[in-house]
mmCIF file of C-alpha atoms and ligand atoms in Angstrom:
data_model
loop_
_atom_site.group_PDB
_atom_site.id
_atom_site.type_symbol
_atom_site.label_atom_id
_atom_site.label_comp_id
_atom_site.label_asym_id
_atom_site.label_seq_id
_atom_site.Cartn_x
_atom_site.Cartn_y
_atom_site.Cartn_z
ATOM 1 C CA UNK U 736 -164.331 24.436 99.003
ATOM 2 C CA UNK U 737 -166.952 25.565 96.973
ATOM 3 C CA UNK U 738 -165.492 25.873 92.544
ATOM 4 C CA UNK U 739 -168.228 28.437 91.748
ATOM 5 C CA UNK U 740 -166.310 31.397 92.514
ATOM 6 C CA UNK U 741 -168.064 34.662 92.038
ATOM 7 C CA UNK U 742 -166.713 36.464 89.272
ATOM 8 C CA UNK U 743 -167.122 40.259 87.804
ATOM 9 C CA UNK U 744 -167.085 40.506 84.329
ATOM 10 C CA UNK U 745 -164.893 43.101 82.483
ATOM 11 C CA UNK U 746 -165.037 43.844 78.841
ATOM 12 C CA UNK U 747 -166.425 40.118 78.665
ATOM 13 C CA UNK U 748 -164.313 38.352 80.749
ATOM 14 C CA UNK U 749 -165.275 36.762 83.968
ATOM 15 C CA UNK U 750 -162.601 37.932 86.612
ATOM 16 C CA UNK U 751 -162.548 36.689 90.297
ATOM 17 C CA UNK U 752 -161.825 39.602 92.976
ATOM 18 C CA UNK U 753 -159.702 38.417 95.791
ATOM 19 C CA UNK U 754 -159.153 40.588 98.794
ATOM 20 C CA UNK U 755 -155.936 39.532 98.902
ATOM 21 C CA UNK U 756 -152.889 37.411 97.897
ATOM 22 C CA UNK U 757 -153.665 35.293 101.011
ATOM 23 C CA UNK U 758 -156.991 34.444 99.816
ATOM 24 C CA UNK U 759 -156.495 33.648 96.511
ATOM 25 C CA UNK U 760 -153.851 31.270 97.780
ATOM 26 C CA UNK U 761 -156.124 29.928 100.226
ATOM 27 C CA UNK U 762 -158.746 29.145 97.419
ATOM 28 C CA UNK U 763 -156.431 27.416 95.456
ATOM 29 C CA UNK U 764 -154.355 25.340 97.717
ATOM 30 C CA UNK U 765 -154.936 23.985 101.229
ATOM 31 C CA UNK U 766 -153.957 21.403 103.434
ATOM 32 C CA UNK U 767 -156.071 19.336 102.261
ATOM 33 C CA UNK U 768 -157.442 20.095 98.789
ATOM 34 C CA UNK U 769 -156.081 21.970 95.193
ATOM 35 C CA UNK U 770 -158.252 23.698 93.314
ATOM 36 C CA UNK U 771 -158.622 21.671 90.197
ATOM 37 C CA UNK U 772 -158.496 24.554 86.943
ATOM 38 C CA UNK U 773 -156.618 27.098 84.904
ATOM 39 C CA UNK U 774 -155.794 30.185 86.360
ATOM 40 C CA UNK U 775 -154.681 33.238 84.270
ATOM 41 C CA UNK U 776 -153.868 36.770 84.746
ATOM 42 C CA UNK U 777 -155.659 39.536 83.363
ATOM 43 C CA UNK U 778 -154.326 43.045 83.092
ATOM 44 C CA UNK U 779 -155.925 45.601 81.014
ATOM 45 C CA UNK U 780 -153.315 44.984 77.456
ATOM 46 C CA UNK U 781 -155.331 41.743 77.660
ATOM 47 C CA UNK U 782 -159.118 43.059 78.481
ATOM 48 C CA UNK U 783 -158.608 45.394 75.121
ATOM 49 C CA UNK U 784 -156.915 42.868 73.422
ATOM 50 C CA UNK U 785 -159.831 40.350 73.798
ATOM 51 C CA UNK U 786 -162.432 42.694 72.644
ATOM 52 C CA UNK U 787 -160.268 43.320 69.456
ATOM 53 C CA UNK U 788 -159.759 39.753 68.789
ATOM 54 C CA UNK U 789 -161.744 36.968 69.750
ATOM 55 C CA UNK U 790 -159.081 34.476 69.524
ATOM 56 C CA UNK U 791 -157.534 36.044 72.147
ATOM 57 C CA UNK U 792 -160.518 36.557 74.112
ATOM 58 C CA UNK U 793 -161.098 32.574 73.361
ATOM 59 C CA UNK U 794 -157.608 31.439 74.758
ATOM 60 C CA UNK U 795 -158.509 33.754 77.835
ATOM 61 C CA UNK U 796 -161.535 32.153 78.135
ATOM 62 C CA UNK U 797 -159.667 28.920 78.347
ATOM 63 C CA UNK U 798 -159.084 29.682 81.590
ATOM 64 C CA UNK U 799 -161.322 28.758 84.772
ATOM 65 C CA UNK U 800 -159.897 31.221 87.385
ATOM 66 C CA UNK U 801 -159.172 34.565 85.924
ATOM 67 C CA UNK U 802 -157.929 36.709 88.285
ATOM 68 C CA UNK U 803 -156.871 40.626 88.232
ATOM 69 C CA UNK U 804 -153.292 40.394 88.013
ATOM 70 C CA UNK U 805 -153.265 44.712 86.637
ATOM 71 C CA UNK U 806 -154.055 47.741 89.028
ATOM 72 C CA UNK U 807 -156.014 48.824 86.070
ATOM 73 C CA UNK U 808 -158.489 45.589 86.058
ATOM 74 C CA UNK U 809 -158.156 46.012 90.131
ATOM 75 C CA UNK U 810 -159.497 49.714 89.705
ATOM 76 C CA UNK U 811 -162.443 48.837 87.144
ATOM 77 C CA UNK U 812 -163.624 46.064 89.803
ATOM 78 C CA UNK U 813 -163.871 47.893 92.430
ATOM 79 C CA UNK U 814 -165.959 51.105 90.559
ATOM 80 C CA UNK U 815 -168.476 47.971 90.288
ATOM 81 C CA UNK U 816 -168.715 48.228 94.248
ATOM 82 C CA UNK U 817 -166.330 44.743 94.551
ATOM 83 C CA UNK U 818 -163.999 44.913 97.130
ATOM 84 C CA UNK U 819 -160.496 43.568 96.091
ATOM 85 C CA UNK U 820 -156.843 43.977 95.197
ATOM 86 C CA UNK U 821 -154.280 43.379 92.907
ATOM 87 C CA UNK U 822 -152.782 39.874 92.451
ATOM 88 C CA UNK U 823 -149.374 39.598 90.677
ATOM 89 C CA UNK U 824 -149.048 36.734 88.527
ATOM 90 C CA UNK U 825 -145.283 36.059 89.648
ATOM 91 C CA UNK U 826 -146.194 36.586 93.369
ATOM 92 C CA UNK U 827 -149.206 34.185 93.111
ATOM 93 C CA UNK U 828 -146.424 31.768 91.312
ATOM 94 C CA UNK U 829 -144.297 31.990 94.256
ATOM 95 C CA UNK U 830 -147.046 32.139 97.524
ATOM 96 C CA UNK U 831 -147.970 28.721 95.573
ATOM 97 C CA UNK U 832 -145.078 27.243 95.394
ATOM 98 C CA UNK U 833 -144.488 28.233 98.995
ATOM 99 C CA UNK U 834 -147.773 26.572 99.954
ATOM 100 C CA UNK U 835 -147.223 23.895 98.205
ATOM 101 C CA UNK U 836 -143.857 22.849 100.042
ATOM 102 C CA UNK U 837 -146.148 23.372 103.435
ATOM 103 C CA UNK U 838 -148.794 21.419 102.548
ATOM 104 C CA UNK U 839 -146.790 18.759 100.349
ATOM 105 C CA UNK U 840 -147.928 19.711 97.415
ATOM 106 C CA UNK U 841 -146.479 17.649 93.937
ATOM 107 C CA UNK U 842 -145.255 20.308 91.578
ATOM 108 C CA UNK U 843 -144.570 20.290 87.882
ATOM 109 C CA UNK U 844 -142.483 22.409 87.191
ATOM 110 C CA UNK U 845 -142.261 22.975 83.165
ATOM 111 C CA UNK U 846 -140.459 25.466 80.792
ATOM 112 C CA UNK U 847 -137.816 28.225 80.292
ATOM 113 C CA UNK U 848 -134.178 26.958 79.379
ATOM 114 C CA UNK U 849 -132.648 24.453 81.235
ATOM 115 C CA UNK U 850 -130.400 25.692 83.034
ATOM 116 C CA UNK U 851 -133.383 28.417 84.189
ATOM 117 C CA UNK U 852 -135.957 25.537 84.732
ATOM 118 C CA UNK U 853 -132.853 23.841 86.713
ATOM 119 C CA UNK U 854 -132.162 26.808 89.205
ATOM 120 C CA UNK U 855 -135.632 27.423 89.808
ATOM 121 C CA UNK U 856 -135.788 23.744 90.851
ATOM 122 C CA UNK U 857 -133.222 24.134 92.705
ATOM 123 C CA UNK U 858 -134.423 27.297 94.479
ATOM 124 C CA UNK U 859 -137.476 26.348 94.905
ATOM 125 C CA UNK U 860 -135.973 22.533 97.255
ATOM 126 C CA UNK U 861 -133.164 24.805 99.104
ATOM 127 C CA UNK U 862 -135.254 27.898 99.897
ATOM 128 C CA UNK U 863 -138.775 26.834 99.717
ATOM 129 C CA UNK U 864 -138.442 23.457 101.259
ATOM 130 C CA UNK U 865 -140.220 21.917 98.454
ATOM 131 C CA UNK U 866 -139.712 18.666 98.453
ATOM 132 C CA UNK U 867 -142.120 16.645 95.728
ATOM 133 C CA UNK U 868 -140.829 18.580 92.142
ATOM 134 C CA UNK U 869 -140.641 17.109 88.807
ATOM 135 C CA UNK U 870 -139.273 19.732 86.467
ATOM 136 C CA UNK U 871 -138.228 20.130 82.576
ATOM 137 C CA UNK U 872 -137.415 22.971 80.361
ATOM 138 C CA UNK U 873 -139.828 24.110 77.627
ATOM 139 C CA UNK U 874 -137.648 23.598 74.492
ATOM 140 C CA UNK U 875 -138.664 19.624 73.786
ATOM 141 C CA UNK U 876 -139.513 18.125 70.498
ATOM 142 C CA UNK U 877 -142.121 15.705 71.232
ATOM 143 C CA UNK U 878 -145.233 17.199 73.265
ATOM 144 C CA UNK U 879 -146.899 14.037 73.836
ATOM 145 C CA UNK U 880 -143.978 12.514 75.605
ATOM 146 C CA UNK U 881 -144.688 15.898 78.425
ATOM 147 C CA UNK U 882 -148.218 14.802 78.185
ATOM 148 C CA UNK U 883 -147.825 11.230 79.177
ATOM 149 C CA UNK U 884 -145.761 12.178 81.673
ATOM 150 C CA UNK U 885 -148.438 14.924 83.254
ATOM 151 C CA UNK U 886 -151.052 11.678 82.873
ATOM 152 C CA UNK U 887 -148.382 9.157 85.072
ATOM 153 C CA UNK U 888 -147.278 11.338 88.084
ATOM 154 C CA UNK U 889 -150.611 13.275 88.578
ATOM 155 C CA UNK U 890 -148.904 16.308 89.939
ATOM 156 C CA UNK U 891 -150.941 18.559 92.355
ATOM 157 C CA UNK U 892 -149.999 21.849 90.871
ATOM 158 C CA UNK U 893 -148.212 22.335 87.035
ATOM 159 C CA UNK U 894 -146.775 25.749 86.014
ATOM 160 C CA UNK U 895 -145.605 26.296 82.680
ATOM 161 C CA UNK U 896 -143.568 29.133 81.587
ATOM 162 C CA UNK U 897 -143.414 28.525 78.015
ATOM 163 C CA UNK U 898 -144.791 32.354 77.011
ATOM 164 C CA UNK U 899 -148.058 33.032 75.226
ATOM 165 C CA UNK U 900 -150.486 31.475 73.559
ATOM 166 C CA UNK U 901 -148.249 28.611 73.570
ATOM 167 C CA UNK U 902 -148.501 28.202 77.338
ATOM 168 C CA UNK U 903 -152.008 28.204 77.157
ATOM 169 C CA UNK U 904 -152.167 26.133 74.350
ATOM 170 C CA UNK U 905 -150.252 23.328 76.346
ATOM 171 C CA UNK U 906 -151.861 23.860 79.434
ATOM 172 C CA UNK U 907 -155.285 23.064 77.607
ATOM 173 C CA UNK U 908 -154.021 19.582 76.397
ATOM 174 C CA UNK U 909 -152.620 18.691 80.128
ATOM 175 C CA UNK U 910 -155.857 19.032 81.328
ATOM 176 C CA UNK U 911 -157.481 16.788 79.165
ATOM 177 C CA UNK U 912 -155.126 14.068 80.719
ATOM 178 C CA UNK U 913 -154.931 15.404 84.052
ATOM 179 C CA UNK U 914 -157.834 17.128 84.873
ATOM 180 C CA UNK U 915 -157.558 17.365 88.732
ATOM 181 C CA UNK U 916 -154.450 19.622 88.620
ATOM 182 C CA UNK U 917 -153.882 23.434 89.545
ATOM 183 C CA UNK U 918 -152.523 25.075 85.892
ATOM 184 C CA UNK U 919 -150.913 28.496 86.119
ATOM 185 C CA UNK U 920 -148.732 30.268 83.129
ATOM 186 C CA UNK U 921 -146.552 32.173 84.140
ATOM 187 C CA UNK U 922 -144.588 33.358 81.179
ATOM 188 C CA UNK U 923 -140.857 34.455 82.413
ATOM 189 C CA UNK U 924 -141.321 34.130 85.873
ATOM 190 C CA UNK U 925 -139.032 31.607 86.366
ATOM 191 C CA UNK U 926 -136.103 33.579 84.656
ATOM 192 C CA UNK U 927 -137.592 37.064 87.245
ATOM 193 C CA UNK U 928 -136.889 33.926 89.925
ATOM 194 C CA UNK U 929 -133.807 32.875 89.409
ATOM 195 C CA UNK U 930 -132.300 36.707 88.526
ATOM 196 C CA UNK U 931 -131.810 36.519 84.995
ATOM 197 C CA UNK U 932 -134.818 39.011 83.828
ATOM 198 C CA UNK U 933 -135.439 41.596 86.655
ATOM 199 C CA UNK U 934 -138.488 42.619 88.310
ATOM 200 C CA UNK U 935 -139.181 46.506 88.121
ATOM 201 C CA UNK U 936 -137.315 48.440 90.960
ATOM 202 C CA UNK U 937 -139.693 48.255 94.456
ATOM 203 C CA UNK U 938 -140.502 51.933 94.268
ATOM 204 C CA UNK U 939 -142.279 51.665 90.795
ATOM 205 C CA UNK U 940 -143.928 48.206 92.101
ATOM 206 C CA UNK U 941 -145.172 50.117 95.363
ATOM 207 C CA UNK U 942 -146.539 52.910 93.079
ATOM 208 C CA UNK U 943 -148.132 50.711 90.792
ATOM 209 C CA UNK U 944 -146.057 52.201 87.783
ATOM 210 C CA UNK U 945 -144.414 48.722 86.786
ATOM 211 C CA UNK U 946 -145.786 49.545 83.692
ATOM 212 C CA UNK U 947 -143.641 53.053 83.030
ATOM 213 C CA UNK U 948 -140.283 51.118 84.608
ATOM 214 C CA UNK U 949 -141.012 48.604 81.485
ATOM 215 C CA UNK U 950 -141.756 51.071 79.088
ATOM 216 C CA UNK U 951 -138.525 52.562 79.532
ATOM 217 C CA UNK U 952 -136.509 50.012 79.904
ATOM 218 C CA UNK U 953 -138.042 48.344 76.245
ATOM 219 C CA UNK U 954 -139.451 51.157 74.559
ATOM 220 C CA UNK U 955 -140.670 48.917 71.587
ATOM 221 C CA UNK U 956 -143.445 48.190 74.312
ATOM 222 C CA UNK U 957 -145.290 51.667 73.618
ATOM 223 C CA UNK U 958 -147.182 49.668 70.961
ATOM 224 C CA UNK U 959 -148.521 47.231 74.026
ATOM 225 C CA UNK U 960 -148.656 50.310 75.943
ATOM 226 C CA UNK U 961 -151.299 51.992 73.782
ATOM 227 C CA UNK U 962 -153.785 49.379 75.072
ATOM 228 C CA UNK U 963 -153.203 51.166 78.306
ATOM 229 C CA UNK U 964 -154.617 54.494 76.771
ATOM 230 C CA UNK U 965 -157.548 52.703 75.626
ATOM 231 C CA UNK U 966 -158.292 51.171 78.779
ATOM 232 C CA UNK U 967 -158.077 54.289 80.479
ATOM 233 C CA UNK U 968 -160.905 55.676 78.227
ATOM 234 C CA UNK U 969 -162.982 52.747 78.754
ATOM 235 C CA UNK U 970 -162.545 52.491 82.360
ATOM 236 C CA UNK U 971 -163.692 56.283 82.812
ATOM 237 C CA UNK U 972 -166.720 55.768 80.431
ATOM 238 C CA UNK U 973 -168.341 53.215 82.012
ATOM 239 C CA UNK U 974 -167.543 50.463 78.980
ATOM 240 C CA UNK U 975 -166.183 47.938 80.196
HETATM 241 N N1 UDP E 692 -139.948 29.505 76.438
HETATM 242 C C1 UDP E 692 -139.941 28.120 76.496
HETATM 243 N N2 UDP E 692 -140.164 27.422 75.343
HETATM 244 C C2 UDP E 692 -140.385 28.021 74.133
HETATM 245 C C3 UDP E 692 -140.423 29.432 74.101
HETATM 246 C C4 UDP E 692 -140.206 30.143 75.279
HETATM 247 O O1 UDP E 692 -139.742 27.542 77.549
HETATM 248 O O2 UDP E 692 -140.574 27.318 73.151
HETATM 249 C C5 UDP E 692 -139.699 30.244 77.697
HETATM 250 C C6 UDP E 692 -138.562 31.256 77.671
HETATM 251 O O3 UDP E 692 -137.332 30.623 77.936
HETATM 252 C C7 UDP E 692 -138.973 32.204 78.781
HETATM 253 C C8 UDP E 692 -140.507 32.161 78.699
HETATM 254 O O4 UDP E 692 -140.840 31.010 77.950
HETATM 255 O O5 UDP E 692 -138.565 31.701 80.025
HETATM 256 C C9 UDP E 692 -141.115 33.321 77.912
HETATM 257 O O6 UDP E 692 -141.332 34.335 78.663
HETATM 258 P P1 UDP E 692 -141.888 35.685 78.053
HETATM 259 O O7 UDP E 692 -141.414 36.750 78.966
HETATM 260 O O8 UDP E 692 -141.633 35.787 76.583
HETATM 261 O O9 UDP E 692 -143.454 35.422 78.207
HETATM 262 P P2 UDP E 692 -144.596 36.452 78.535
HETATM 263 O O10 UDP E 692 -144.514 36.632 80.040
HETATM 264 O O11 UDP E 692 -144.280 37.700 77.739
HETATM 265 O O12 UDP E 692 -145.820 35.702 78.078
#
């Protein structure tokens, strides 16, 4: 499969439409090949947040297979006349690790606390059927030690959920010794996994308001929020 994806850029940022969850799954893993890359989300906190600081938009741009993980992003794609739809990054985390168990995938599975990274593992062998997982939590003291590691068993796919930039940051360094992997951060999925942070109620997923259910359950987030607002404005005018 072709690694030129076509991307869309918004507010700067080269974003790959998928159709749907089953194709961007598809691109990345197969029977037969992994996508070798970076893949992060991009939601619209993130779009305004890169064109306010280029660091940010620099660690974004770290990444090889940006994909539209906000309706918002979703929404501004498709009034450039691209078909596609919304790709969560905790769903993508999960169809992957479901692929990988079909296809025999190796997975790396790094970060969270321990007994978080644990259950996941754990999860992921009893309900997944996954069968080739090398796991460790994200609080270690030597780096280079994960590294090495990353450069011996040549996993097919490594998530980290280590939360930003540090994530990112780490995931950068892997690839420099193991270039042919699949990277994905996925910030607190792992804890949404095994049930100790929960996922927004159904009825606010299905009406794309994820968003509003977070706002009030951590109000503190209306700062974050504001980028929303901003978005919005853009979006409507045509500036992004
Ligand atoms: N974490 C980690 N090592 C660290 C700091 C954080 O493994 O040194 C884990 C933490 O246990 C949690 C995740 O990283 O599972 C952070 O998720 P958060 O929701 O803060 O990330 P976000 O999705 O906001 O980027």
């Amino acid at each position: 499969m072709s690694n030129s994806l076509q991307t869309v850029n918004i507010g700067g940022l080269p974003v790959t439409p998928f159709k749907s969850m089953e194709q961007a799954v598809k691109t990345i893993c197969s029977d037969s090949h992994i996508l070798p890359g970076f893949a992060v989300a991009i939601n619209a906190e993130k779009v305004i947040s890169a064109s306010e600081n280029p660091e940010v938009k620099q660690n974004l741009l770290l990444g090889t297979l940006l994909y539209a993980d906000g309706i918002a992003v979703v929404k501004t794609i498709q009034k450039k006349g691209v078909e596609n739809s919304r790709v969560p990054g905790c769903d993508l985390w999960k169809e992957l690790m479901l692929k990988a168990a079909r296809t025999n995938k190796h997975v790396y599975l790094l970060g969270a606390k321990e007994h978080v990274n644990q259950q996941t593992a754990e999860k992921l062998r009893q309900e997944f059927g996954l069968k080739s997982l090398t796991r460790r939590n994200g609080y270690f003291e030597e780096e280079s030690l994960v590294i090495e590691e990353v450069r011996t068993i040549r996993p097919d796919i490594v998530t980290v959920a280590m939360g930003s930039p540090k994530q990112e940051q780490l995931i950068t360094k892997l690839r420099e010794a193991h270039p042919d992997a699949f990277y994905m951060g996925v910030g607190g999925s792992y804890d949404v996994f095994v049930g100790t942070v929960k996922r927004a109620p159904k009825v606010f997923q299905k009406l794309h308001l994820e968003w509003f259910y977070r706002l009030l359950a951590q109000p503190k987030r209306i700062f974050r929020q504001s980028a929303l607002f901003k978005y919005a404005y853009k979006h409507m005018t045509n500036r992004l």
